[in-house]
Amino acid sequence: MIYWEIFVAFFIPGILGYGGGPASIPLVENEVVRNFEWMSTQEFGELLAFANSLPGPIATKLAGYIGFEVGGYVGAGIGLFASIAPSLILMILLGGILIKYKKSPRVKRLTLFVQPVIAILLGVLAWNFWNEAYIGIGFWQTAIIVVISYFLIERKNVHPAFIIAGALLYGGFFL
């Protein structure tokens, strides 16, 4: 029964929390503090402060921690799954519809309109990464890492995960 309660406690905020994690925090608090009484408001506030200090989505961090506290490792897994299940289900359903109508002229036009937006967003992200790296380690080291990465990925067909791992090792040992 406790596992069902964990599932419900995080599935409902996942459905109703439009806008992602920050929008679902009050809903999670309602389920955890008021509905199931697994923790006090003070404890939830401390957990929220701690979870905000860690990287990653807030909803999954809350679900994992609270699920673990209430139901152990299985509870943590159920909480995590319940927090991502609404988005997962919606993506599967919408993906199925998109695949069904992929030859439709409207869907093709939609794809043509979305591709430049994604390219611009990725470009902005890459530019921000470049600026952060440039400020952090300097121009020449950043340029050398970029050139080596490009050469290994494009010319030698090295998987990007190995490039990322190599850059992490380089940063860990030499910076």
XYZ file of C-alpha atoms in Angstrom:
175
model
C 0.000 0.000 0.000
C 2.841 2.408 0.765
C 4.210 2.036 -2.757
C 0.847 2.971 -4.244
C 0.751 6.041 -2.006
C 4.255 7.040 -3.137
C 3.166 6.628 -6.749
C 0.040 8.752 -6.250
C 1.932 11.398 -4.270
C 4.225 12.108 -7.211
C 2.056 11.158 -10.194
C -0.683 13.699 -9.394
C 1.725 16.680 -9.155
C 3.310 15.462 -12.391
C -0.057 15.682 -14.135
C -1.217 18.953 -12.611
C 2.110 20.787 -12.316
C 2.115 22.651 -15.609
C 5.489 24.263 -16.188
C 7.755 21.644 -14.683
C 9.379 21.220 -11.295
C 8.957 24.669 -9.736
C 5.254 24.653 -10.559
C 4.789 21.235 -8.978
C 6.578 21.958 -5.674
C 3.412 23.194 -3.881
C 1.539 20.160 -5.190
C 4.223 17.794 -3.904
C 4.180 19.602 -0.560
C 0.414 19.184 -0.349
C 0.678 15.437 -0.960
C 3.708 14.798 1.245
C 2.937 17.125 4.170
C -0.834 17.459 4.301
C -2.243 14.379 2.590
C 0.126 11.555 3.596
C 1.879 13.336 6.510
C 5.273 11.810 5.751
C 7.089 14.941 6.928
C 6.437 18.314 8.502
C 6.442 21.639 6.681
C 9.789 22.412 8.312
C 11.318 19.147 7.085
C 9.935 19.704 3.594
C 11.396 23.231 3.540
C 14.815 21.905 4.545
C 14.597 19.175 1.912
C 13.610 21.743 -0.698
C 16.580 23.947 0.199
C 18.939 20.972 -0.008
C 17.430 19.714 -3.277
C 17.782 23.177 -4.840
C 21.503 23.129 -4.092
C 21.987 20.018 -6.243
C 22.005 19.919 -10.062
C 19.087 18.453 -11.953
C 15.305 18.697 -11.972
C 13.797 19.476 -8.577
C 10.767 17.192 -8.934
C 12.845 14.054 -9.455
C 15.175 14.914 -6.570
C 12.212 15.364 -4.232
C 10.583 12.168 -5.490
C 13.753 10.135 -5.098
C 14.545 11.367 -1.600
C 11.034 11.207 -0.202
C 10.396 7.859 -1.887
C 13.573 6.498 -0.318
C 12.716 7.845 3.134
C 9.227 6.337 3.010
C 9.777 3.119 1.050
C 13.509 2.439 0.700
C 15.127 1.812 -2.648
C 11.918 0.503 -4.197
C 10.085 3.584 -2.948
C 12.738 5.826 -4.490
C 12.356 4.063 -7.831
C 8.577 4.308 -7.698
C 8.728 7.989 -6.743
C 11.108 8.759 -9.604
C 9.011 6.835 -12.092
C 5.799 8.495 -10.876
C 7.322 11.960 -11.260
C 8.329 11.363 -14.890
C 5.448 9.061 -15.901
C 2.989 11.815 -16.965
C 5.539 13.367 -19.339
C 6.639 9.948 -20.539
C 3.093 8.826 -21.290
C 2.275 12.083 -23.068
C 5.435 11.897 -25.179
C 4.709 8.299 -26.179
C 1.146 9.176 -27.177
C 2.102 12.348 -29.041
C 5.075 10.583 -30.641
C 2.715 7.870 -31.871
C 0.424 10.458 -33.407
C 3.371 12.243 -34.994
C 4.668 8.996 -36.505
C 1.186 8.132 -37.765
C 0.926 11.437 -39.622
C 4.607 11.933 -40.511
C 3.827 12.037 -44.246
C 1.222 14.726 -43.792
C 2.164 18.064 -45.393
C 1.145 19.884 -42.197
C 3.463 17.781 -40.043
C 6.300 18.280 -42.534
C 5.757 22.048 -42.437
C 5.680 21.966 -38.638
C 8.981 20.088 -38.620
C 10.487 22.637 -41.009
C 9.438 25.473 -38.687
C 10.740 23.765 -35.543
C 14.180 22.806 -36.890
C 15.563 26.375 -37.110
C 14.344 27.129 -33.595
C 16.149 24.066 -32.245
C 19.280 25.014 -34.191
C 19.231 28.524 -32.727
C 18.708 27.211 -29.196
C 21.627 24.800 -29.598
C 23.742 27.595 -31.050
C 22.992 29.852 -28.091
C 23.823 27.000 -25.741
C 27.145 26.369 -27.514
C 27.947 30.096 -27.443
C 27.236 30.245 -23.702
C 29.458 27.205 -23.133
C 32.221 28.857 -25.145
C 31.968 32.051 -23.119
C 32.019 30.181 -19.816
C 35.013 28.089 -20.905
C 36.808 31.159 -22.249
C 36.356 32.962 -18.951
C 37.246 29.889 -16.900
C 40.317 28.465 -18.658
C 41.299 31.022 -21.255
C 41.080 31.400 -25.005
C 43.884 29.092 -26.149
C 42.956 26.098 -24.024
C 39.320 26.439 -25.039
C 40.251 26.736 -28.724
C 42.563 23.705 -28.530
C 39.841 21.589 -26.875
C 37.328 22.662 -29.533
C 39.691 21.895 -32.435
C 40.731 18.503 -31.032
C 37.100 17.620 -30.305
C 36.031 18.563 -33.822
C 38.883 16.554 -35.376
C 38.165 13.442 -33.293
C 34.406 13.515 -33.845
C 34.266 14.509 -37.505
C 37.458 12.998 -38.936
C 38.135 9.986 -36.711
C 34.496 9.150 -35.858
C 35.170 8.946 -32.111
C 31.979 8.765 -30.065
C 31.179 12.117 -28.350
C 30.955 10.390 -24.945
C 34.678 9.621 -25.160
C 35.407 13.242 -26.061
C 33.417 14.447 -23.051
C 35.175 11.942 -20.790
C 38.552 13.068 -22.137
C 37.706 16.727 -21.555
C 36.616 15.908 -18.000
C 39.890 14.090 -17.343
C 41.861 16.953 -18.853
C 40.029 19.451 -16.666
C 40.442 17.282 -13.588
C 44.192 16.761 -14.020
C 45.447 19.958 -15.626
C 43.100 22.761 -14.563
